[in-house]
Each structure stands twice: as structure tokens, then as C-alpha cells.
CSV table of C-alpha atoms in Angstrom, one decimal:
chain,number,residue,atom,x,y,z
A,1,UNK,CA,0.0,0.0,0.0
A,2,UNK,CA,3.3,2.2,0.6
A,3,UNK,CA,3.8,2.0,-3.0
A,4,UNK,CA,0.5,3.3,-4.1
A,5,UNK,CA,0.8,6.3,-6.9
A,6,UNK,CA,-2.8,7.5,-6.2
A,7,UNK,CA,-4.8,7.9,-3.5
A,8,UNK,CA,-7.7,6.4,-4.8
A,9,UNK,CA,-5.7,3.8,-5.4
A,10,UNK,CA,-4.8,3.5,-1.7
A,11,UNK,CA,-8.1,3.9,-0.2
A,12,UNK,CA,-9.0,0.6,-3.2
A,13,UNK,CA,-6.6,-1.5,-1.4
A,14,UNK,CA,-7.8,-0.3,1.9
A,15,UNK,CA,-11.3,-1.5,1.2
A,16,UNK,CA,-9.9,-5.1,-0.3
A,17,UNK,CA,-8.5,-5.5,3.0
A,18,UNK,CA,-11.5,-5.2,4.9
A,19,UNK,CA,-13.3,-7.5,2.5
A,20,UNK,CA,-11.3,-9.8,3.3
A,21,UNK,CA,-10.2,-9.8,6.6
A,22,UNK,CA,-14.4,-8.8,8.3
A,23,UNK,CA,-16.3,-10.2,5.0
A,24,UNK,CA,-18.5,-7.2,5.5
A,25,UNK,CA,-21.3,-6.7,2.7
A,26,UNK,CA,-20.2,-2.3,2.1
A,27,UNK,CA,-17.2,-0.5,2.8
A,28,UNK,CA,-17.4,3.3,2.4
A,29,UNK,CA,-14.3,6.1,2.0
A,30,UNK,CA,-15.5,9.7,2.8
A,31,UNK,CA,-13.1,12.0,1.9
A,32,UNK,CA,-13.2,15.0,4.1
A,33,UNK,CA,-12.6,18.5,2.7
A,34,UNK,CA,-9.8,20.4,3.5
A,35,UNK,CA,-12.5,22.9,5.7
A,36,UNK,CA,-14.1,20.0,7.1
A,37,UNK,CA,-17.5,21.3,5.7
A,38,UNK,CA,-18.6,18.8,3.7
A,39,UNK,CA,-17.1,15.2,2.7
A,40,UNK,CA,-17.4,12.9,-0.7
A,41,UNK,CA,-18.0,9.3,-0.1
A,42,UNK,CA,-17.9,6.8,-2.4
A,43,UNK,CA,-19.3,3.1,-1.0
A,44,UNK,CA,-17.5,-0.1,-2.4
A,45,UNK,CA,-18.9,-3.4,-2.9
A,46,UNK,CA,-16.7,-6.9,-3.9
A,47,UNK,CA,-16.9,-7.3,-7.3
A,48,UNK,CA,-16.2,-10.4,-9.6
A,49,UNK,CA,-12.6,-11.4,-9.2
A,50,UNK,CA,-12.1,-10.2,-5.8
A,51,UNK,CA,-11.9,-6.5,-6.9
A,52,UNK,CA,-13.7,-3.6,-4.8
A,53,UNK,CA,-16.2,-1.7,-7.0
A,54,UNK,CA,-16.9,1.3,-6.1
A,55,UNK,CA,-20.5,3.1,-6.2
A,56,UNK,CA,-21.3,6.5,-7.5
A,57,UNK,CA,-19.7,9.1,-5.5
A,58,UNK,CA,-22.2,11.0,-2.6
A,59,UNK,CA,-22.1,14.0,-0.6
A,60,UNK,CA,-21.9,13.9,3.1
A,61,UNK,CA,-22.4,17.4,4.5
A,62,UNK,CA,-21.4,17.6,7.8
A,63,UNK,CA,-24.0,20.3,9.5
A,64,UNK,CA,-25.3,18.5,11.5
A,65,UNK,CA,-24.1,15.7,13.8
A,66,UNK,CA,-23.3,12.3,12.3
A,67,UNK,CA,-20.9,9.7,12.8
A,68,UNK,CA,-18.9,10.2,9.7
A,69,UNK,CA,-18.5,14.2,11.6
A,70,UNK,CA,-18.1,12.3,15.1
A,71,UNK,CA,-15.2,10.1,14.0
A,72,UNK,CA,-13.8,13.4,11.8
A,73,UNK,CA,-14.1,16.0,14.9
A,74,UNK,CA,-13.3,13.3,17.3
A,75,UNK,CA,-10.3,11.1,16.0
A,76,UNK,CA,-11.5,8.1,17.4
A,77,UNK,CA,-13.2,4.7,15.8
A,78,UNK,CA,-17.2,5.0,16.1
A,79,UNK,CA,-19.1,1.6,16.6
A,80,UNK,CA,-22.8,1.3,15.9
A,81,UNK,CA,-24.3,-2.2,16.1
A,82,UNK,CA,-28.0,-0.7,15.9
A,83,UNK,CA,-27.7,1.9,12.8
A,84,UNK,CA,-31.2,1.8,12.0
A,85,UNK,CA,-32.5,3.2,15.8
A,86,UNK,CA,-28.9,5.7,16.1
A,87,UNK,CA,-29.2,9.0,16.4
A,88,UNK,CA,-25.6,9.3,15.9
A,89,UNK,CA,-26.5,7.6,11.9
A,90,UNK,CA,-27.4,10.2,8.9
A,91,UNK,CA,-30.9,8.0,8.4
A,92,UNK,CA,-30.7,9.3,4.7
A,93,UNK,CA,-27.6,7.8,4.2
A,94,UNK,CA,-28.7,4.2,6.3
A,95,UNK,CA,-31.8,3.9,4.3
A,96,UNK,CA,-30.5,4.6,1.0
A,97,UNK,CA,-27.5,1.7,1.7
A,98,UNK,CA,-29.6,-0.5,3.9
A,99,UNK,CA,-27.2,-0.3,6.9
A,100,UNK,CA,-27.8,-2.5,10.0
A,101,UNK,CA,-24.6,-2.2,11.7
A,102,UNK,CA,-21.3,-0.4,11.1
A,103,UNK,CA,-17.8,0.7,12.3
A,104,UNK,CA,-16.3,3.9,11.3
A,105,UNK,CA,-12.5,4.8,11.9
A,106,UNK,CA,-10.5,7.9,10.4
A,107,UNK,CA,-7.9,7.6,7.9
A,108,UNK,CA,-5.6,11.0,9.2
A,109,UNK,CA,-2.6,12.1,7.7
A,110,UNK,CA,-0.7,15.3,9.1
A,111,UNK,CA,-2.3,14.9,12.4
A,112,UNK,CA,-5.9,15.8,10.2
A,113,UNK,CA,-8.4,13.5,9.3
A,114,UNK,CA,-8.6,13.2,5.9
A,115,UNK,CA,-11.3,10.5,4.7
A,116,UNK,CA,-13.4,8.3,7.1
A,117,UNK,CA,-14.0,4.7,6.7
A,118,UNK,CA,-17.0,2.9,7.1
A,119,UNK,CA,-17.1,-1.0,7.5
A,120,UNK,CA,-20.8,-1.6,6.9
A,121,UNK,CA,-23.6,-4.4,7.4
A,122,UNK,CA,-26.3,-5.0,5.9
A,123,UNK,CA,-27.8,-7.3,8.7
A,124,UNK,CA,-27.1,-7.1,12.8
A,125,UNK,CA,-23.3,-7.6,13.8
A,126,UNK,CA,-21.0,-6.5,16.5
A,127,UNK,CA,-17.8,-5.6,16.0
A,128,UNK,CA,-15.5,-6.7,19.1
A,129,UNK,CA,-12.8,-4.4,20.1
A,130,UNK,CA,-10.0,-6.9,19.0
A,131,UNK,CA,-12.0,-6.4,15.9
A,132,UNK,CA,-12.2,-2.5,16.1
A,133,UNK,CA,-8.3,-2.3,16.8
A,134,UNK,CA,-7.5,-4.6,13.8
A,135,UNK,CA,-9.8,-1.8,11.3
A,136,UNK,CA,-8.1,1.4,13.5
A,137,UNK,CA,-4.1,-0.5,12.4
A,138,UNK,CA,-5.3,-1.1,8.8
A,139,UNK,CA,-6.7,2.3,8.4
A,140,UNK,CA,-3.6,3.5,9.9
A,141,UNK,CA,-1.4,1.9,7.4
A,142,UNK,CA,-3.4,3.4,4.6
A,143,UNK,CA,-2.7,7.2,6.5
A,144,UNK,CA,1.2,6.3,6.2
A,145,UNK,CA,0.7,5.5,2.4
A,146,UNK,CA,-0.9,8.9,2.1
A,147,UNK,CA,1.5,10.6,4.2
A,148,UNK,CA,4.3,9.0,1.8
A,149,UNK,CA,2.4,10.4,-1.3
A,150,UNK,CA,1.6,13.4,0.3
A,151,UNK,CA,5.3,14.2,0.6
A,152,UNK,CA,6.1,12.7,-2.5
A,153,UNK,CA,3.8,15.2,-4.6
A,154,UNK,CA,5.1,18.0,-2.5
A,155,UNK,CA,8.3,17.5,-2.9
A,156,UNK,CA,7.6,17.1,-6.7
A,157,UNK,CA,5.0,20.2,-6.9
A,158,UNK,CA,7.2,22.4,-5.3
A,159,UNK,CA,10.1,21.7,-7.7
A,160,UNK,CA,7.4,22.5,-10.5
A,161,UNK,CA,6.4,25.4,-8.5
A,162,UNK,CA,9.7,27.4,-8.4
A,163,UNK,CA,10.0,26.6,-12.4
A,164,UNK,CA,6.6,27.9,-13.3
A,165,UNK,CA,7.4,31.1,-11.2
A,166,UNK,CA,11.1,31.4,-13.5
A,167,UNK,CA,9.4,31.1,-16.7
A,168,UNK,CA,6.6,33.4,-15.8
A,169,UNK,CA,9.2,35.9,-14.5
A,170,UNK,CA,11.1,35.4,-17.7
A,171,UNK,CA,7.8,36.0,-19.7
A,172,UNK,CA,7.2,39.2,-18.3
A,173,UNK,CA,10.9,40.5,-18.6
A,174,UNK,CA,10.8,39.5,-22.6
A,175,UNK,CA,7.5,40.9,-23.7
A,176,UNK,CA,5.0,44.2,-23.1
A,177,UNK,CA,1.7,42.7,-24.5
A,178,UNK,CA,-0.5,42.1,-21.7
A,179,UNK,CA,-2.6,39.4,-22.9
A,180,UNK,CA,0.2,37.0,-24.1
A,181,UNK,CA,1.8,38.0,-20.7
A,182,UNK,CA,-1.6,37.0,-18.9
A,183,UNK,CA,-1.8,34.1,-20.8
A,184,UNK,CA,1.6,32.7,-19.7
A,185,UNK,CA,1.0,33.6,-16.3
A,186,UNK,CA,-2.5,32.2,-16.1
A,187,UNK,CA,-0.8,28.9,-17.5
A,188,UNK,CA,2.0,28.7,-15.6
A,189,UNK,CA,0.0,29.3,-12.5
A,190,UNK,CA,-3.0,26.1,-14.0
A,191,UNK,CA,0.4,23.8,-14.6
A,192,UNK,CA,2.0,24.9,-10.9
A,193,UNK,CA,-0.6,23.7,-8.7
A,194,UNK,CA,-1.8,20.8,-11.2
A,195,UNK,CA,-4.7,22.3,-12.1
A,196,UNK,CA,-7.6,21.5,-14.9
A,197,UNK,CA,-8.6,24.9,-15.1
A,198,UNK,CA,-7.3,28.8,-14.4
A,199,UNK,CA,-8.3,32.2,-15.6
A,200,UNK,CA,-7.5,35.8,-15.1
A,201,UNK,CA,-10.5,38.4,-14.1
A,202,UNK,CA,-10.1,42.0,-13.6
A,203,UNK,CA,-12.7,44.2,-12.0
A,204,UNK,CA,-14.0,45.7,-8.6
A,205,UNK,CA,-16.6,44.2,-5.9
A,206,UNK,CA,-19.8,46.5,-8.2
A,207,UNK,CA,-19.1,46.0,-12.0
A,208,UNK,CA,-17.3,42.1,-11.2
A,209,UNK,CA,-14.8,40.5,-13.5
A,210,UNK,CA,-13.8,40.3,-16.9
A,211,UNK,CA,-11.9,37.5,-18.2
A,212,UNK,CA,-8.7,38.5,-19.4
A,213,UNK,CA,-6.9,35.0,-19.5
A,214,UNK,CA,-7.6,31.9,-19.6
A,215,UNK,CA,-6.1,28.0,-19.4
A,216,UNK,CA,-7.8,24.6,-19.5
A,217,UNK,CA,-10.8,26.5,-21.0
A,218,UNK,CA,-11.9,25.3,-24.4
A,219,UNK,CA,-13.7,27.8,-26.7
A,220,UNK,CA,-13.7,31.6,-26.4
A,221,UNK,CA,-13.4,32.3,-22.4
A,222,UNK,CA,-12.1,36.1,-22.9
A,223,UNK,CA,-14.7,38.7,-21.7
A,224,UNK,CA,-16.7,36.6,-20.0
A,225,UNK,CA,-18.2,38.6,-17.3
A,226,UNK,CA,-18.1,37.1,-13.9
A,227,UNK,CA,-20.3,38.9,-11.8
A,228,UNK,CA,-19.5,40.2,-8.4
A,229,UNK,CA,-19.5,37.3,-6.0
A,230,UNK,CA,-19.9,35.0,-8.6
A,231,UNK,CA,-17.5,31.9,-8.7
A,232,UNK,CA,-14.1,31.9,-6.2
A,233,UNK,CA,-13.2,34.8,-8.2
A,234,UNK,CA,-16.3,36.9,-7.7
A,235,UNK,CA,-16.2,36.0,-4.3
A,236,UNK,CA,-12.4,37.8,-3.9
A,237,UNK,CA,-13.2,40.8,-6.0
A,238,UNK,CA,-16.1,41.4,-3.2
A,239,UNK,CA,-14.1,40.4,-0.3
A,240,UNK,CA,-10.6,41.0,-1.0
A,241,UNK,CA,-8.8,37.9,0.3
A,242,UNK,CA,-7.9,34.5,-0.9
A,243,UNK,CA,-11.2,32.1,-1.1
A,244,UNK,CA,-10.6,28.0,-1.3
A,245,UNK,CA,-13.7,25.5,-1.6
A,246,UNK,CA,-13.8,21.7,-1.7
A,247,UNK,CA,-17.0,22.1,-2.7
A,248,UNK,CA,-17.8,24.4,-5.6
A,249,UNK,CA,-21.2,23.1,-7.0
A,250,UNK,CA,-22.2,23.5,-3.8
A,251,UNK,CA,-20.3,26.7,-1.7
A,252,UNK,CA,-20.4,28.8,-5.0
A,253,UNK,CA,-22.5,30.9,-6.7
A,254,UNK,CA,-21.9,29.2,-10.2
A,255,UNK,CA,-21.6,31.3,-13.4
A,256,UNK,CA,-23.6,30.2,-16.0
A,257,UNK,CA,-21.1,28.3,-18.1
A,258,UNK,CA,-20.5,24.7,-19.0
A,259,UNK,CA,-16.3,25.0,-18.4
A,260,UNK,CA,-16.7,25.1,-15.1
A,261,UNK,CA,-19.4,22.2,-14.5
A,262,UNK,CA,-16.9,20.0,-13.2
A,263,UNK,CA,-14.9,21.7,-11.0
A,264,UNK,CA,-15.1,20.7,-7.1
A,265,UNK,CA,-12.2,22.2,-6.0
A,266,UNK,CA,-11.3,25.8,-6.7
A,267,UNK,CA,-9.0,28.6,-5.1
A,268,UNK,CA,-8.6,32.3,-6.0
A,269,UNK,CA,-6.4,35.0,-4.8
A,270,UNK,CA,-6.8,39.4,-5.0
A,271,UNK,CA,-4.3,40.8,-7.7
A,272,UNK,CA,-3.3,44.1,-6.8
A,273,UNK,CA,-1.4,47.0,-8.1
A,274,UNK,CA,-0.9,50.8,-7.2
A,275,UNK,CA,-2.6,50.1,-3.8
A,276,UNK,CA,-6.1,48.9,-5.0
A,277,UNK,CA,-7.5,45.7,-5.5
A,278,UNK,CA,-8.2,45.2,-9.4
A,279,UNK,CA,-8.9,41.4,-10.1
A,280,UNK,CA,-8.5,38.1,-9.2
A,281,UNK,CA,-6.6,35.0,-10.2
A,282,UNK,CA,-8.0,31.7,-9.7
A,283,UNK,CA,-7.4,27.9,-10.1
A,284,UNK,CA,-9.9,24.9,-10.6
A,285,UNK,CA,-9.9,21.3,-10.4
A,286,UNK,CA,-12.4,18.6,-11.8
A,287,UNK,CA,-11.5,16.4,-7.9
A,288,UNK,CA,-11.1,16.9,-4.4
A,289,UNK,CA,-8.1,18.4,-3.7
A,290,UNK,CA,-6.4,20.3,-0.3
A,291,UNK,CA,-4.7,23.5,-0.8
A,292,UNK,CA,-1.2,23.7,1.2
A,293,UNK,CA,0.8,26.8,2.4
A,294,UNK,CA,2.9,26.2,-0.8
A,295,UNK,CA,0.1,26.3,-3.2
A,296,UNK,CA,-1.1,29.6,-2.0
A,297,UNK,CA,2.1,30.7,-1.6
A,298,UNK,CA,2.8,30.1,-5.7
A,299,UNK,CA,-0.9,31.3,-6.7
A,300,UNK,CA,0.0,34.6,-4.7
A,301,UNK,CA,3.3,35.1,-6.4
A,302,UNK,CA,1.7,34.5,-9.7
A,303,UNK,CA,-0.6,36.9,-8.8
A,304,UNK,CA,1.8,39.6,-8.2
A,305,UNK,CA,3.5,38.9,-11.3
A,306,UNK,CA,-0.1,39.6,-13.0
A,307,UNK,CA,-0.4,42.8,-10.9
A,308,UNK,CA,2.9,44.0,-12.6
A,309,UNK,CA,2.5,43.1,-15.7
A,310,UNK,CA,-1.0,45.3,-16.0
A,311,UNK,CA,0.8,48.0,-14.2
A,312,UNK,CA,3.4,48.1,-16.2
A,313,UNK,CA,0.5,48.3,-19.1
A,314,UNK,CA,-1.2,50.6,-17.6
A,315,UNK,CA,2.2,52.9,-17.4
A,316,UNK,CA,3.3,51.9,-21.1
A,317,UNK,CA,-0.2,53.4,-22.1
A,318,UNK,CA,0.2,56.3,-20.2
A,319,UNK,CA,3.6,57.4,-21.4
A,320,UNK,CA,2.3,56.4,-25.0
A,321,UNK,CA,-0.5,59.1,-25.1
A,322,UNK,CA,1.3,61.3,-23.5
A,323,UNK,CA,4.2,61.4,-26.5
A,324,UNK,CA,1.1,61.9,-28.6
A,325,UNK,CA,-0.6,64.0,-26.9
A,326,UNK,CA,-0.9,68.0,-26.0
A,327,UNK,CA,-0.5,68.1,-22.7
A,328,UNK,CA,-2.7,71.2,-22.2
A,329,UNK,CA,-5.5,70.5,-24.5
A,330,UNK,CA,-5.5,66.4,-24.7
A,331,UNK,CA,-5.0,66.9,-28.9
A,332,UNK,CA,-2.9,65.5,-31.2
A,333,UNK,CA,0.6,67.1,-30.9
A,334,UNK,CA,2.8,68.2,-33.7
A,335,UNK,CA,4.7,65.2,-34.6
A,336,UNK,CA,2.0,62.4,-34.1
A,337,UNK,CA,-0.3,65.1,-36.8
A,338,UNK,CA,2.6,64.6,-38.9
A,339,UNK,CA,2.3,60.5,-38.6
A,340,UNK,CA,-1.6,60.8,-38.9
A,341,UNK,CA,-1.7,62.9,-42.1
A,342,UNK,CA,1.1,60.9,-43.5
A,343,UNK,CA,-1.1,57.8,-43.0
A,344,UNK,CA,-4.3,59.0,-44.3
A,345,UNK,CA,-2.5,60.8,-47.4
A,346,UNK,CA,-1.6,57.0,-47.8
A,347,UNK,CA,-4.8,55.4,-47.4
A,348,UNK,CA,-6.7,58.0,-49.9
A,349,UNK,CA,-3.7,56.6,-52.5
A,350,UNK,CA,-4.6,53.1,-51.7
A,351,UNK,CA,-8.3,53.6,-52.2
A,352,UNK,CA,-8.8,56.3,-54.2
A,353,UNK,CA,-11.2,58.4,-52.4
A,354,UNK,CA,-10.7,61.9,-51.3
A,355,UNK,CA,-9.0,64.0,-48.4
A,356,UNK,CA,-9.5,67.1,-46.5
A,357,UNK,CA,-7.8,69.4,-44.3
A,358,UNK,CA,-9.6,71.9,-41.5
A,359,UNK,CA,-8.2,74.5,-39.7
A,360,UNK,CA,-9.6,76.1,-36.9
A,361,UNK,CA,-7.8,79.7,-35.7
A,362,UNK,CA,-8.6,81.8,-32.9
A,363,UNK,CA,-8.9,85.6,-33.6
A,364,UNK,CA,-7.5,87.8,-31.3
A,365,UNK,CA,-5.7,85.4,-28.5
A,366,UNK,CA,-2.8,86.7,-28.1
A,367,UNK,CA,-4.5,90.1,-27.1
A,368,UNK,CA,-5.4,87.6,-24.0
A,369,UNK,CA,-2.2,86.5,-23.3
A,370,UNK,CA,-0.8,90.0,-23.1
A,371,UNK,CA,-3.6,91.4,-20.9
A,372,UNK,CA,-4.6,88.5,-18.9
A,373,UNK,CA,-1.4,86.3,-19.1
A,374,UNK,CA,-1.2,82.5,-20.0
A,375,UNK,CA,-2.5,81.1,-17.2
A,376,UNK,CA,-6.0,82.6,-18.1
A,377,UNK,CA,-4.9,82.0,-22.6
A,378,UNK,CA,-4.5,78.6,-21.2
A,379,UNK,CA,-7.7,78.5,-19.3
A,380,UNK,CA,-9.2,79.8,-22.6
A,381,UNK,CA,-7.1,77.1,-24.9
């Protein structure tokens, strides 16, 4: 089970073990979300050729009491030889998969519980403690194989991490167009944290988002409006910190799209620049997934990247009107008239059709400048 690539893989071999050491007639896996707000349980039964099969997947929300929640708060095994008269049982849950009795232990890993395990009956049985000690050291061997994958992936994503943040730096060193910058960022950030799919939305807590960027999105996801409070990134343009859900269908206000149908996980962090907050850069993924110091850590810095690369926009706008601009009136100056006559003398050649020239004069100005001075002939221009 050390070995195991996958944790669905690990909580698979898990459940074969219980088969066949208690020959009981279900065994569920809830995973628990990384908020402990809701779980996702999937409930296996032996297939042909001694395989677990595993059911469609379920949510468990976690409200109100349970004993999924009472082993998850707790720590500790929870034994229930009468399910059907519990209080302690979700009765939707015992109806719907006929439970008569059942044992539930946690499977933790980084002193948190991540998935419960259910051993369940489907007719009256008591599990003994030797019984209940012999689930609690299985289930404990499946929390080393996830803590040995755990530290496997993070070792791996953080490697992948501190690349993605080089070439993303490197991106917005080598070019000044902000959306192929976005773009790179927005992918960078997706392939980081392992992603399915990411986008870029800039806006305020009234008017929302606009898509800017996007990754993992088929079809044409620029300017899509994501209202304010809409989605993990509405949520940050409203609030102005980092939002993380294990359960999007359900925690979220969903925007009306089918790209985002099958995300459950999703996280989204503020971009900022000159002081105010101006967007929001988020990540999705199609399972549950926990988000670690790291991750965050990476989505942030991405995030500031973002931040410079529409300021610096925003500033190579600004110094381009200004070369082109008056100063004092907001008109065309001198040498950018020049460029614009040149070109339309140009286009009239190419198509034939004709040009004109108007002049506009003031009579009598610098009578104004004389009596008045230029502050008022410029009040007047």
C-alpha cells in the first residue's frame, strides 16, 4: 500500500483488506474537505474477481451531527451495532444503503483526518474491540501511504512550483503585451498547482470581472463577465482575500457556463497594483483536492506577477498618449499630426477616395495673453 501512486488507489486497497479480513457486505471512504465542511464518499462493494467496485460518488455534508462528523471531529473509531434506531447515523444515508450495523474509523494524515471509513452491514453484527483495533491499524497503514504520497507530490510540486514562477518571470521580462503576458501567467499558475482549469478576471466588488486569461478552457473564455460574488473569483473581487472551496457546486454561486461544470475544487487569490485591488486570479480542479501553504504561496506570487505586468501596461499606455498627446488640451501634438496625415495621405492613395484638411484659428488670442497672461490663454485654450 506504501507504494501506491494514487490515493484512490490507496483507499481501493484499503477496502480489499476489509473484504477480506471482516467479509462485511459495504465498505465506504469519505473523503473529508480540506475545511471540514462537507465530505465525498464513495461506497465499495466486492466485485467479480475479488476487486472492490466502487458506487457513484455521494455528498456527506457535515452540518449537522453524524458519525462520519463524530469520528472526523473526534479522531477516534465509532461503533454502531444498531444503525437503523442511532441518532448518531445520517438516516438518509442508512436507508439509501440498507445499513444494520457499522464501524467507522479515520484515515488521518498530518495529524488531520482526511477520509473516514466505514465497514458496513447490511444485517445485525457486532464488531469486538479486538475487531475494532485490527480496522483502527489497517486504516492506519493506509494514513502512512498517504503521508508517503503526500510528501512525494510535495516535494515534486514544489520543484514544479519554483520553475513555473522562472518562466513566468522570464515571460514578463521578454514581452510588453499584456494578454500574451496574462496568458503565460495564467498557464504557468494552472500547470504549478496541477490544475484543470485557471483564468484571469479583472474588475472591482460593483461592475465584477472580466476574463482576461484563460487555461484549461476550451472555446472563447475572454470577456466573459463574472459577476460580483460570482464563482471563487467573484467572491475575492467582493471580499478582498484568498477564497478555497472543496465544494464548488455547492459553496459557490456558479456562473452560468459549462467550463466550469466540473470543477469541485477551486482557489482564487486578489491581484493588486498601485494600492487597489483590481482582479483576481483563480485555479480549478475537476476532484477533491487540499490547498497547502505552498500552493497559495505560488498562486499569490503568480498573482503579483499579474499585478505587474497590467501596471506596467497601464504605465506603457500612459507614457504612449502622452508622446502623442498635447498636454494642455488632450489633442494630437505636432509630430503624431505629422504620422496621422502621412497615413491617411496614404490610405486615400490606396483607395482612391478623397482627403481634406480643417483648420480652426482663434482671432484675437494673443490680445489675451498679453492682458490676462497664459495662465488665463491657457484656461481659454
Amino acid at each position: 500500500m506504501l507504494e501506491a501512486a494514487e490515493s484512490p488507489v490507496i483507499y481501493c486497497a484499503l477496502a480489499t483488506e476489509l473484504f477480506t479480513v471482516f467479509g462485511v457486505d459495504q465498505v465506504h471512504v469519505t473523503r473529508v474537505s480540506q475545511d471540514h465542511s462537507v465530505g465525498r464518499g464513495n461506497g465499495y462493494r466486492m466485485g467479480e474477481g475479488g476487486v472492490p467496485e466502487p458506487g457513484p460518488e455521494y455528498m456527506h455534508h457535515f452540518e449537522e451531527m453524524s458519525a462520519v462528523r463524530l469520528v472526523m471531529d473526534t479522531g477516534e473509531p465509532f461503533n454502531e451495532p444498531d444503525a437503523r434506531h442511532s441518532s448518531a447515523m445520517d438516516r438518509r444515508l442508512t436507508e439509501r444503503f440498507d445499513v444494520s450495523s457499522a464501524l467507522f474509523v479515520p484515515v488521518g494524515c498530518g495529524g488531520d483526518v482526511r477520509a473516514v471509513v466505514g465497514l458496513i452491514s447490511e444485517t445485525p453484527r457486532t464488531f469486538d474491540d479486538e475487531e475494532v483495533q485490527l480496522v483502527y491499524t489497517l486504516a492506519n497503514q493506509a494514513s502512512a501511504a498517504l503521508a508517503v504520497l503526500e510528501m512525494s507530490t510535495r516535494l515534486s510540486a514544489r520543484a514544479e512550483q519554483q520553475t513555473a514562477l522562472a518562466r513566468a518571470a522570464r515571460t514578463l521580462n521578454a514581452r510588453l503585451d499584456l494578454t500574451s503576458v496574462l496568458d503565460t501567467l495564467c498557464r504557468e499558475a494552472n500547470l504549478s498547482l496541477a490544475g484543470d482549469v485557471a483564468g484571469v478576471y479583472l474588475g472591482d466588488a460593483e461592475s465584477g470581472g472580466v476574463a482576461v486569461a484563460a487555461d484549461g478552457i476550451e472555446g472563447s473564455w475572454h470577456g466573459t463577465v463574472m459577476r460580483a460574488g460570482e464563482g471563487v473569483a467573484g467572491q475575492v473581487l467582493v471580499s478582498g482575500r484568498p477564497v478555497i472551496t472543496n465544494a464548488y457546486k455547492e459553496e459557490v454561486r456558479i456562473p452560468s457556463s459549462a467550463a466550469l461544470s466540473a470543477v469541485e475544487t477551486a482557489v482564487a487569490v486578489p491581484v493588486r497594483w498601485s494600492g487597489e485591488l483590481k482582479g483576481a486570479l483563480s485555479v480549478g480542479f475537476h476532484s477533491m483536492r487540499a490547498i497547502s501553504d505552498e500552493d497559495m504561496g505560488t498562486l499569490e506570487a503568480m498573482a503579483d506577477l499579474a499585478a505587474v505586468a497590467c501596471s506596467n501596461a497601464e504605465a506603457f499606455d500612459h507614457v504612449q498618449v502622452q508622446a502623442r498627446t498635447d498636454s494642455l488640451t488632450g489633442l494630437l501634438n505636432h509630430g503624431a499630426l505629422q504620422v496621422r496625415l502621412i497615413e491617411e495621405i496614404a490610405r486615400v492613395r490606396r483607395t482612391g477616395g478623397a482627403l481634406c484638411c480643417l483648420l480652426l484659428d482663434l482671432d484675437d488670442f494673443k490680445p489675451i495673453n498679453d492682458q490676462h497672461g497664459h495662465l488665463v490663454g491657457d484656461q481659454v485654450l
